[in-house]
GROMACS .gro file of C-alpha atoms in nm:
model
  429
    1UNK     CA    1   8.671  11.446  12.866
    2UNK     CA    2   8.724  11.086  12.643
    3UNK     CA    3   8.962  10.884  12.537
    4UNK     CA    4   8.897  10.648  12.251
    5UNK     CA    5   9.189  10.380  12.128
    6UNK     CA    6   9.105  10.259  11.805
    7UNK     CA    7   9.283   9.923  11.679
    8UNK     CA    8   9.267   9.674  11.396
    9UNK     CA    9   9.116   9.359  11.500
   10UNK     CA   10   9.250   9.111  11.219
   11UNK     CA   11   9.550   9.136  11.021
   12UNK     CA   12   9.521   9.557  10.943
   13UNK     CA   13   9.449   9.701  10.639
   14UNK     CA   14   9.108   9.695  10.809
   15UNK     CA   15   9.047  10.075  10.709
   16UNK     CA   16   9.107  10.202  11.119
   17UNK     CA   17   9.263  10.558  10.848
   18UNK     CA   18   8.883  10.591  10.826
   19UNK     CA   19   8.743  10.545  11.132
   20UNK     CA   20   9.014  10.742  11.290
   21UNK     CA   21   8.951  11.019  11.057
   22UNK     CA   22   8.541  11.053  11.109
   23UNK     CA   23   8.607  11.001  11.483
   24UNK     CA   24   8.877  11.247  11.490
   25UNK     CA   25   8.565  11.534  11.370
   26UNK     CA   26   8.514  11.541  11.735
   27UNK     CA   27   8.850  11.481  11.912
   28UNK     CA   28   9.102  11.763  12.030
   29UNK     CA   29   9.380  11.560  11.967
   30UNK     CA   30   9.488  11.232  11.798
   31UNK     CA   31   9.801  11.035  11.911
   32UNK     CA   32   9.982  10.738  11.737
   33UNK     CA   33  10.134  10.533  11.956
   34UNK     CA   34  10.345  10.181  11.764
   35UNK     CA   35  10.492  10.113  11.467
   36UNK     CA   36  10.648  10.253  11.175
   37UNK     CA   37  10.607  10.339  10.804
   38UNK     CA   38  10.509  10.007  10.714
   39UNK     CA   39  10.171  10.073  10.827
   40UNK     CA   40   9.961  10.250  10.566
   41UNK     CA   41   9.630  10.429  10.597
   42UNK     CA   42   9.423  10.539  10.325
   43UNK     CA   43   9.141  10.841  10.437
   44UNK     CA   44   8.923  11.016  10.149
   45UNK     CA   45   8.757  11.338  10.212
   46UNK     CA   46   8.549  11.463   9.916
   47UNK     CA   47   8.666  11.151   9.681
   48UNK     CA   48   9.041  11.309   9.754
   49UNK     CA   49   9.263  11.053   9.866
   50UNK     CA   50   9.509  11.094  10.107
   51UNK     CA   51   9.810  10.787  10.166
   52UNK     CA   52   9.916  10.814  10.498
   53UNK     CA   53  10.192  10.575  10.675
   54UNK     CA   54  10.365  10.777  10.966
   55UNK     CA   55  10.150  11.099  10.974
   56UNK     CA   56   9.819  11.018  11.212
   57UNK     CA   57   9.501  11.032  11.029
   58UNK     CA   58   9.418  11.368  11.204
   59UNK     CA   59   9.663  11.564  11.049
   60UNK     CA   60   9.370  11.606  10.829
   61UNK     CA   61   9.241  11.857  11.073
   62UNK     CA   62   9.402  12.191  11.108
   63UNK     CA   63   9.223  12.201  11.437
   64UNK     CA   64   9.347  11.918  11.603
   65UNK     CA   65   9.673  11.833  11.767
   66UNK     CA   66   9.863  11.484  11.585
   67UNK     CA   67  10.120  11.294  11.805
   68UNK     CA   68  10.354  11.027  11.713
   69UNK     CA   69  10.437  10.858  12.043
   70UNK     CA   70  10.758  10.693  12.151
   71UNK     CA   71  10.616  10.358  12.072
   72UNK     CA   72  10.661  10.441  11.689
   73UNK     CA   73  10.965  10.452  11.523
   74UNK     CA   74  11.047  10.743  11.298
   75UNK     CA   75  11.218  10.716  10.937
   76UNK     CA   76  11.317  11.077  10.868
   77UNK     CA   77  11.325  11.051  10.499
   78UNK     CA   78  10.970  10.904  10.486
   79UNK     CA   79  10.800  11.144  10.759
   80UNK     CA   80  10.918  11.410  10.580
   81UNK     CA   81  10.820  11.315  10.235
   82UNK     CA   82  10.459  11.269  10.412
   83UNK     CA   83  10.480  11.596  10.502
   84UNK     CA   84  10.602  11.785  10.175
   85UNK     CA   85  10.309  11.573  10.011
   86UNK     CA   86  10.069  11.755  10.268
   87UNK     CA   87  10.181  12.105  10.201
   88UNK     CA   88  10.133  12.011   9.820
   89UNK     CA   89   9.759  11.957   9.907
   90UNK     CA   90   9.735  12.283  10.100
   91UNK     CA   91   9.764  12.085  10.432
   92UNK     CA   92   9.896  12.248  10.736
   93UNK     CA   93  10.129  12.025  10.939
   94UNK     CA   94  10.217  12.271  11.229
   95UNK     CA   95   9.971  12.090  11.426
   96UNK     CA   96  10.219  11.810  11.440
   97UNK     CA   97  10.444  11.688  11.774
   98UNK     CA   98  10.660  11.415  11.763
   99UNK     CA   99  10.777  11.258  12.060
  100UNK     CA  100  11.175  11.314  12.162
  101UNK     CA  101  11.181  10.942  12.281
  102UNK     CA  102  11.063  10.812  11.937
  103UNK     CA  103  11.337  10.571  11.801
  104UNK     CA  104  11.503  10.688  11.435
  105UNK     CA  105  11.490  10.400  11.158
  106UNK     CA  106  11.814  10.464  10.939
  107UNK     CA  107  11.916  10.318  10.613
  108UNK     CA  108  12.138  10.075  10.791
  109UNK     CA  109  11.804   9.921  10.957
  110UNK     CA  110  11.653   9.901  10.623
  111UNK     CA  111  11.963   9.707  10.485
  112UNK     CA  112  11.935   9.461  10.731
  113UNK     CA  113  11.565   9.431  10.658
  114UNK     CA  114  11.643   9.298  10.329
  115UNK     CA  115  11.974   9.124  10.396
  116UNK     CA  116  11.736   8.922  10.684
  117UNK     CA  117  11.443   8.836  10.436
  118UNK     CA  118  11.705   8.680  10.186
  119UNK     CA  119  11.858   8.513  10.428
  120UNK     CA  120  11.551   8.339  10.574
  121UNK     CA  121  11.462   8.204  10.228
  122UNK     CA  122  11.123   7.994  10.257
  123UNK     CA  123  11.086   8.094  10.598
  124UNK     CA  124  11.090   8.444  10.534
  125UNK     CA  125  10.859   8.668  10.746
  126UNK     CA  126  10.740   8.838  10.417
  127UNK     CA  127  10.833   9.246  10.596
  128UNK     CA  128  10.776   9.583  10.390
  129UNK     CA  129  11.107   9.594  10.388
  130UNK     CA  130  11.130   9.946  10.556
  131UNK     CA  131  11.367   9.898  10.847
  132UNK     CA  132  11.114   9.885  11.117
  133UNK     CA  133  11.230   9.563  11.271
  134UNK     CA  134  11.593   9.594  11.301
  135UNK     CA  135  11.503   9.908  11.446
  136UNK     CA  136  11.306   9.819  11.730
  137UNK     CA  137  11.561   9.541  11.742
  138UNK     CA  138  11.829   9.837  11.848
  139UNK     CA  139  11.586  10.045  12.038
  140UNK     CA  140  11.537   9.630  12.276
  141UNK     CA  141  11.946   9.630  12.269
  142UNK     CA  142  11.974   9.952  12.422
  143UNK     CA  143  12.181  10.046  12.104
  144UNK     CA  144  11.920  10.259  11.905
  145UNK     CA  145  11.922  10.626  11.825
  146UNK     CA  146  11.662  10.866  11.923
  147UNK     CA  147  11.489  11.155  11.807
  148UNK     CA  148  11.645  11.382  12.120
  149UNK     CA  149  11.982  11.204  11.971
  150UNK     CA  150  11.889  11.254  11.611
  151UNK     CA  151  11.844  11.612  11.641
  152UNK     CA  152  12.146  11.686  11.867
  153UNK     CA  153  12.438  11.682  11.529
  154UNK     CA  154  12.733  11.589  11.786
  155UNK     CA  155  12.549  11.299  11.965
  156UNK     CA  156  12.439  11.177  11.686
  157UNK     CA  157  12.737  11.172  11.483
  158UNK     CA  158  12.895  11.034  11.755
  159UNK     CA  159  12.624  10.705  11.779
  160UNK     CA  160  12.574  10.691  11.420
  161UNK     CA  161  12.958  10.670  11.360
  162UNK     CA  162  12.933  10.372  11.666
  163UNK     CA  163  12.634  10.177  11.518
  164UNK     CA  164  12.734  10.221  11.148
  165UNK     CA  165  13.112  10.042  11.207
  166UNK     CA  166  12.915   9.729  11.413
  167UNK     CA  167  12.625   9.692  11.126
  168UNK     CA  168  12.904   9.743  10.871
  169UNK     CA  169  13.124   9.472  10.986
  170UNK     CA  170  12.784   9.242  11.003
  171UNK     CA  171  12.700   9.352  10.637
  172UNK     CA  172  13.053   9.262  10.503
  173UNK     CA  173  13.138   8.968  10.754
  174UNK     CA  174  12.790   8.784  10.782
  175UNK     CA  175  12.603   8.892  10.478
  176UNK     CA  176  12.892   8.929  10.253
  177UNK     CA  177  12.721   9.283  10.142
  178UNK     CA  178  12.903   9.605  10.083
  179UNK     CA  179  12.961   9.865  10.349
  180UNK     CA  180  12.732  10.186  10.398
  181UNK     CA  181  12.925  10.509  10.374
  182UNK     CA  182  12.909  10.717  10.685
  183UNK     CA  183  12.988  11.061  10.575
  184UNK     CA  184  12.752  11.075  10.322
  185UNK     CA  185  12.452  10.941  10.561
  186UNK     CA  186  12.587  11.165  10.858
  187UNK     CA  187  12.544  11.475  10.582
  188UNK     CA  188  12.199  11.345  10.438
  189UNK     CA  189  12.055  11.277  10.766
  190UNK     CA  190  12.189  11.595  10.965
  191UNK     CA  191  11.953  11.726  10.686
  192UNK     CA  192  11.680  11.585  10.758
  193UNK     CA  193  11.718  11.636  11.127
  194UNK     CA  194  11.715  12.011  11.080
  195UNK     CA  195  11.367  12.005  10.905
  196UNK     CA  196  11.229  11.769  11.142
  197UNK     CA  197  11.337  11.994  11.521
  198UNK     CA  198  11.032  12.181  11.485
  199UNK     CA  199  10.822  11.904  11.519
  200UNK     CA  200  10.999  11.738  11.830
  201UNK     CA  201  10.897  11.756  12.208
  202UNK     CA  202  10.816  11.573  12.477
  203UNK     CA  203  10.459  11.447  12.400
  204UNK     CA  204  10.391  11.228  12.703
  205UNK     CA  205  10.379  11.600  12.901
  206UNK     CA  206  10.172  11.752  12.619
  207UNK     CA  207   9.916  11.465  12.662
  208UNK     CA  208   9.883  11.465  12.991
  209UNK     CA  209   9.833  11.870  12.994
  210UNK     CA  210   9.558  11.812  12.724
  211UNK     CA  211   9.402  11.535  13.009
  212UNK     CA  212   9.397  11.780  13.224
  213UNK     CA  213   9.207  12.023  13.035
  214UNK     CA  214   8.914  11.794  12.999
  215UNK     CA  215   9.011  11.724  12.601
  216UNK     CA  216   8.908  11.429  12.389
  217UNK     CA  217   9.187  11.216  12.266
  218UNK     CA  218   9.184  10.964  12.001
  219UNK     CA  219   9.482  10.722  12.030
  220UNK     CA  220   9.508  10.564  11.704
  221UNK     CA  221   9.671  10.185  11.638
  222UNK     CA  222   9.881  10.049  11.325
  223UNK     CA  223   9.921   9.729  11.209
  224UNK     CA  224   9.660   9.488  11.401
  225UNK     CA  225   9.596   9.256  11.660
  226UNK     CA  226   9.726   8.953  11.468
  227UNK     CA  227  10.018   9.154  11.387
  228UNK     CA  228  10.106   9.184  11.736
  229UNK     CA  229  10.453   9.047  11.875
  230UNK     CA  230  10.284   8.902  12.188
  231UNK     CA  231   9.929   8.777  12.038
  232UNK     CA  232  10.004   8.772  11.680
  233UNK     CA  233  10.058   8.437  11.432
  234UNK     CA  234  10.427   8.497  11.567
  235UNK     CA  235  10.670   8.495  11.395
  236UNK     CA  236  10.476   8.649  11.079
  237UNK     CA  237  10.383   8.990  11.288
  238UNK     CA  238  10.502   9.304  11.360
  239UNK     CA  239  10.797   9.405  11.588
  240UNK     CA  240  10.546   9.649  11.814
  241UNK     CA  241  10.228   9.599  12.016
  242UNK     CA  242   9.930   9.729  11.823
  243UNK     CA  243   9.716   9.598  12.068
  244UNK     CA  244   9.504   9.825  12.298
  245UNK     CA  245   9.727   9.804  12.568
  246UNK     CA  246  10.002   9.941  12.413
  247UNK     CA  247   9.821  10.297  12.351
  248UNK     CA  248   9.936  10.388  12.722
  249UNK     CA  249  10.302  10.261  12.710
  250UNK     CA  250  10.328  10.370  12.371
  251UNK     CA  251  10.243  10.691  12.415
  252UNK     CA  252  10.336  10.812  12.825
  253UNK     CA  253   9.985  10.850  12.990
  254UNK     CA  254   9.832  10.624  13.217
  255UNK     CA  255   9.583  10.309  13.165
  256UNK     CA  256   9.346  10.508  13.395
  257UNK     CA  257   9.270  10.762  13.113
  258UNK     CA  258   9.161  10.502  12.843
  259UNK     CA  259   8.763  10.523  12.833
  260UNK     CA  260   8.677  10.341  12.547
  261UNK     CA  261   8.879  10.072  12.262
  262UNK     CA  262   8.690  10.057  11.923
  263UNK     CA  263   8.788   9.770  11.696
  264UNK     CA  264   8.789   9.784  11.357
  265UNK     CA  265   8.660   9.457  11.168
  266UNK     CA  266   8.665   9.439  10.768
  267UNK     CA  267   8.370   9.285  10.657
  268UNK     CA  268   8.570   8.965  10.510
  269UNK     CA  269   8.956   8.918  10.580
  270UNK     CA  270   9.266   9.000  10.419
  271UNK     CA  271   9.626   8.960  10.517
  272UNK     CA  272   9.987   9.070  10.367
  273UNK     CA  273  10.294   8.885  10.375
  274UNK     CA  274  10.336   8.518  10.534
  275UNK     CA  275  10.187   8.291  10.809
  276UNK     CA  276   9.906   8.078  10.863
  277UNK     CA  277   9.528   8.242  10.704
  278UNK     CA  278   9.219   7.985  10.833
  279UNK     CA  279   8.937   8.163  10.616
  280UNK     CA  280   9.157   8.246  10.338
  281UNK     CA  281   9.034   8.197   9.952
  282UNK     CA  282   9.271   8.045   9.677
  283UNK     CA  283   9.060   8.047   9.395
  284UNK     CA  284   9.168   8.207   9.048
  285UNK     CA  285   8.771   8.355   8.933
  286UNK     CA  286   8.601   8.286   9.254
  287UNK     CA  287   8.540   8.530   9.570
  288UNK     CA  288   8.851   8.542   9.664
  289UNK     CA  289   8.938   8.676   9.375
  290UNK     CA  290   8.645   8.889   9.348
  291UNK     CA  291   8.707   9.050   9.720
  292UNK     CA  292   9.040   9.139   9.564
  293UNK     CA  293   8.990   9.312   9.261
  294UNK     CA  294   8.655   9.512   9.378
  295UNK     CA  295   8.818   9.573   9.726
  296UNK     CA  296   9.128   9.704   9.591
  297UNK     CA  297   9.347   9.493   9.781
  298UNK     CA  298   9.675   9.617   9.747
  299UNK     CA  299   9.897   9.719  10.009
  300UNK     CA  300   9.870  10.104  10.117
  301UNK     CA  301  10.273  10.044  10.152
  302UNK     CA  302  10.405   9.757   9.930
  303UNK     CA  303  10.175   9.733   9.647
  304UNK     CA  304  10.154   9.372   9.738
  305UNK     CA  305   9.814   9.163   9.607
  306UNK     CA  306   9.686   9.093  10.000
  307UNK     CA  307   9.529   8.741  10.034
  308UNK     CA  308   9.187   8.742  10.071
  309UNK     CA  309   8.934   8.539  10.267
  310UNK     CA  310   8.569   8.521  10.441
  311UNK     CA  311   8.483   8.699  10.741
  312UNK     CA  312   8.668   8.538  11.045
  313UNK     CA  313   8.442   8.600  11.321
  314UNK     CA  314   8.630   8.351  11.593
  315UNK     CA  315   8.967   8.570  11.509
  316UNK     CA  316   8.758   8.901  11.655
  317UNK     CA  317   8.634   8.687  11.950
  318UNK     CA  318   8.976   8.623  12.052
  319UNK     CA  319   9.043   8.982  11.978
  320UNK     CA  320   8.739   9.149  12.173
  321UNK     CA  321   8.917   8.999  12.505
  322UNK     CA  322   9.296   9.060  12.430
  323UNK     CA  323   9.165   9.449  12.355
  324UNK     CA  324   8.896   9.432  12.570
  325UNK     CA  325   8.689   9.585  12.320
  326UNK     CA  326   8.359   9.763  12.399
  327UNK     CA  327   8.285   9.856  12.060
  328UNK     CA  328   8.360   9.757  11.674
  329UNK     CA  329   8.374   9.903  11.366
  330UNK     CA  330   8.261   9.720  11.036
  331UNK     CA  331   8.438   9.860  10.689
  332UNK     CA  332   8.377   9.792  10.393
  333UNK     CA  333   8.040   9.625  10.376
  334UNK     CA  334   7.991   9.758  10.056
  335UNK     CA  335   8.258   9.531   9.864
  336UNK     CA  336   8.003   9.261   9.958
  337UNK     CA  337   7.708   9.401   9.721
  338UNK     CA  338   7.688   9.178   9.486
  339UNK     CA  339   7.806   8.856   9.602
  340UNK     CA  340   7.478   8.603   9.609
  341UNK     CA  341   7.640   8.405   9.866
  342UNK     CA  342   7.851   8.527  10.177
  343UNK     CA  343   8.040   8.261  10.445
  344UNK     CA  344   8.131   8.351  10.778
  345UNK     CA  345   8.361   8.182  10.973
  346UNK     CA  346   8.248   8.118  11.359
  347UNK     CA  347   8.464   7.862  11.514
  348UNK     CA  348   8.775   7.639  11.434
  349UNK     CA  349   8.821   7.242  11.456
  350UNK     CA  350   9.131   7.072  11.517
  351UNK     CA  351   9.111   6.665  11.422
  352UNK     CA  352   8.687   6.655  11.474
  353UNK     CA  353   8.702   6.903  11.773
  354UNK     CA  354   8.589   7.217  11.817
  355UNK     CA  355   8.831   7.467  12.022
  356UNK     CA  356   8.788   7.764  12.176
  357UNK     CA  357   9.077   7.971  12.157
  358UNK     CA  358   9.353   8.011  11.893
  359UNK     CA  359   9.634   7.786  11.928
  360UNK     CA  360  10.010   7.991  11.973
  361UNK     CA  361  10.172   7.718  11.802
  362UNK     CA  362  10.152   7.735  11.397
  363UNK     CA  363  10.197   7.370  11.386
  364UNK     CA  364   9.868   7.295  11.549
  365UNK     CA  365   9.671   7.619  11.376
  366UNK     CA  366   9.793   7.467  11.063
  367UNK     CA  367   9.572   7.198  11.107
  368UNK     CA  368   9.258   7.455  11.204
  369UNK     CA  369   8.938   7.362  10.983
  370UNK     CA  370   8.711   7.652  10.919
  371UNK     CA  371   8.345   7.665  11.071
  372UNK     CA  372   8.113   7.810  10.854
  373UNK     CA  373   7.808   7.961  10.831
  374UNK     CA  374   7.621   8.074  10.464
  375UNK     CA  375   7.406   8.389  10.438
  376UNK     CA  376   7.199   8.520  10.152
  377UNK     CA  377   7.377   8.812  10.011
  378UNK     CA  378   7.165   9.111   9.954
  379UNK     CA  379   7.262   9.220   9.587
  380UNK     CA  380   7.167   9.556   9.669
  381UNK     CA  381   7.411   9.908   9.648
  382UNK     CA  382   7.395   9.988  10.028
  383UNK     CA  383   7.677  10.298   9.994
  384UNK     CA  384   7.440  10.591  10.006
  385UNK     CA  385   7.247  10.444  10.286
  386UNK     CA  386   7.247  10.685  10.598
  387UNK     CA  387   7.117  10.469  10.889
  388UNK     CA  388   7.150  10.071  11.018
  389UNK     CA  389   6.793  10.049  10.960
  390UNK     CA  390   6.794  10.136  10.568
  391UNK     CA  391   7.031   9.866  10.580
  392UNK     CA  392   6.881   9.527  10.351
  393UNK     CA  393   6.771   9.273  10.541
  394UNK     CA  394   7.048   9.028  10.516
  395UNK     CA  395   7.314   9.300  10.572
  396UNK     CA  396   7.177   9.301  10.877
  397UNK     CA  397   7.122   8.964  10.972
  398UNK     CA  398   7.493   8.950  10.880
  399UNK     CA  399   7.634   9.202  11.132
  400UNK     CA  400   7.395   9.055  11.363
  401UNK     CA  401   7.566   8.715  11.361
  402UNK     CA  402   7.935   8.898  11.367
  403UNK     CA  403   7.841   9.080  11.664
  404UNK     CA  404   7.676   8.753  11.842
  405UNK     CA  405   7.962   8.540  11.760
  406UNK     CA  406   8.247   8.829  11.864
  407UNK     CA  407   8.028   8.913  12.163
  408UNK     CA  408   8.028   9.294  12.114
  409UNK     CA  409   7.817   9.589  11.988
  410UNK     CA  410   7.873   9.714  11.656
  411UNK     CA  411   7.889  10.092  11.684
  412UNK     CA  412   8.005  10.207  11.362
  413UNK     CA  413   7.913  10.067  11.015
  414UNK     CA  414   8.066  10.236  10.682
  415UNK     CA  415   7.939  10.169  10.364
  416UNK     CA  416   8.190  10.371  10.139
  417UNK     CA  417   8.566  10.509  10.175
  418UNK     CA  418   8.410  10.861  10.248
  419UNK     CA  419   8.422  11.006  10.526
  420UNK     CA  420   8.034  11.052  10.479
  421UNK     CA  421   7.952  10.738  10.445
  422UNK     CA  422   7.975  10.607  10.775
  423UNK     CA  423   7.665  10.507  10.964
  424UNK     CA  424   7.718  10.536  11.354
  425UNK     CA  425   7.522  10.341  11.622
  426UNK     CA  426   7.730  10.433  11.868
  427UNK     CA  427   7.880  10.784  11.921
  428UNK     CA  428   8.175  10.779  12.183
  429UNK     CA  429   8.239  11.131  12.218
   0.00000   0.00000   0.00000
């Protein structure tokens, strides 16, 4: 038996669909275990791609068992769209469990989303706009609905009635925004909770029976580490815990069956939405610009243009000890082909002085000065290589430096968005 908890180690969007997807060949079972559908994951199998932002990246597998944990919150409408889109590519989603203490995102939570981000103006937090907050803002105030509630029609008529008359007078009274109707979400939803009873049981026991059995598990993070609510650039994060430690809370089992946390790194740095970016790029034709356009860099989600910078290797440091990573995983090398010149970022200064740990208040990051180091770029196509040591010479002096600087092993390296093309150092299970 193994347990492996992979997480993003920067801002997401670090391709952890991927890595969760070739590592999933050889688990039993993989588990989600925080946040919402403002997470997105891209996998590609065979140069098909598949757009994933509730469904875990194992659902890929007809032989493996998916879990969405009571750490992530559910939107009905979107799960189930997910799924129909599935079907339509001959995927079989009876594999799927969904956990009965899973919080329900409604349309009143994506309301306030919006009504929020307006309201903050300048200092907006820059969300997807999907609900998720406001929903694990009712699921902290005792006042959210979940899916053991959702499915039940008379409790949740009853809560949704009780919730829907307190956001309604906050919409109209506060926000000066028109009321939802109840009836019509009470029919629209009751819908959706008929489709979705199959799917909902109470995970934390079906875990801990495949623990028992001796199975591999594959606990699978969203968002990232600097998207955290506890160790993110707070206030521009998340509303969850992405970080490692969160796979046992957010799921039911214990810390004592975690083996293993994989990190995955991008090979340079991207982030969506607002708050502070030390490494990031703001040129119109430089490599900033370039990351963008050959990296795709568009939100899985949003569609948003993500902001794009050099490699910040002081931001995994800080993240190989909050995770207490033994491993990471380097994506997308292969955007960096044909760039002549490469920076990475090892270390920060504040007024002169070096420091050696990020600063939790913005005021004093904002004055962080990038440290970097230049490498020769290696102008060579490196996505059909097979092994590290095909690798070019300077791709490897590259990863080298990450993984001094970080102070971890690399053990996966991929050099394409197929699943193929992934080169493994390390094999965890």
């Amino acid at each position: 038996m193994s347990s492996v908890v992979v997480i993003g180690a920067q801002w997401g969007d670090e391709g952890k669909g991927k890595i969760v997807d070739y590592l999933a060949q050889k688990a039993d079972a993989v588990a989600r275990y925080s946040g919402g559908s403002n997470a997105g994951h891209t996998v590609v199998v065979n140069d098909v791609a598949y757009k994933l932002r509730l469904l875990p990246s194992g659902i890929l597998y007809k032989d493996k068992t998916c879990f969405l944990g009571n750490g992530v919150v559910i939107n009905p409408r979107v799960v189930l769209q997910e799924i129909a889109g599935m079907h339509a590519k001959g995927i079989d989603t009876s594999n799927l469990h969904i956990s009965d203490r899973a919080h329900v995102v409604l349309p009143y939570h994506e309301v306030l989303d919006g009504l929020q981000e307006v309201a903050l103006g300048d200092r907006k937090i820059g969300t997807t706009g999907g609900g998720i907050g406001p929903c694990y803002m009712d699921k902290a105030a005792r006042v959210g609905i979940r899916m053991c509630d959702f499915i039940d029609p008379t409790t949740f008529a009853e809560k949704l009635k009780r919730n829907l008359e307190a956001k309604n007078i906050l919409f109209t009274k506060v926000y000066g925004a028109k009321p939802l109707d109840y009836d019509a979400m009470l029919k629209e939803y009751l819908g959706y909770a008929d489709q979705l009873r199959p799917y909902v049981s109470d995970t934390a026991v079906a875990l801990g029976e495949l623990f028992a059995q001796g199975k591999n598990v594959l606990f699978e993070g969203a968002q990232a580490t600097y998207l955290d609510i506890d160790y993110g650039t707070y206030p521009y994060v998340t509303s969850s815990n992405p970080t490692a430690g969160n796979a046992a809370t957010g799921s039911g089992i214990g810390p004592r069956f975690i083996d293993h946390v994989i990190g995955v790194v991008k090979a340079y740095t991207t982030r969506v939405g607002e708050g502070p970016f030390v490494t990031e790029l703001f040129d119109t034709n430089g490599p900033g610009t370039h990351l963008r356009d050959k990296g795709h860099e568009y939100g899985t989600v949003t569609g948003r243009p993500r902001r794009c910078g050099w490699l910040d290797a002081f931001m995994v440091k800080n993240s190989v000890r909050i995770n207490s990573l033994d491993y990471i995983a380097v994506t997308r090398l292969d955007i960096l082909d044909d760039m002549p010149t490469i920076k990475m970022c090892v270390g920060y200064e504040i007024d002169g002085k070096q420091i050696t740990t990020i600063p939790a208040d913005l005021k004093i990051l904002a004055k962080a000065k990038p440290m970097y180091e230049e490498f020769q770029g290696w102008m060579t196509d490196i996505s059909k290589m097979e092994t590290y040591d095909e690798l070019p010479a300077p791709a490897k002096k590259y990863l080298d430096r990450l993984s001094q600087v970080a102070g971890v092993k690399i053990g996966i390296v991929s050099v394409g968005p197929n699943r193929s093309q992934t080169i493994v150092l390390k094999d965890l299970f």
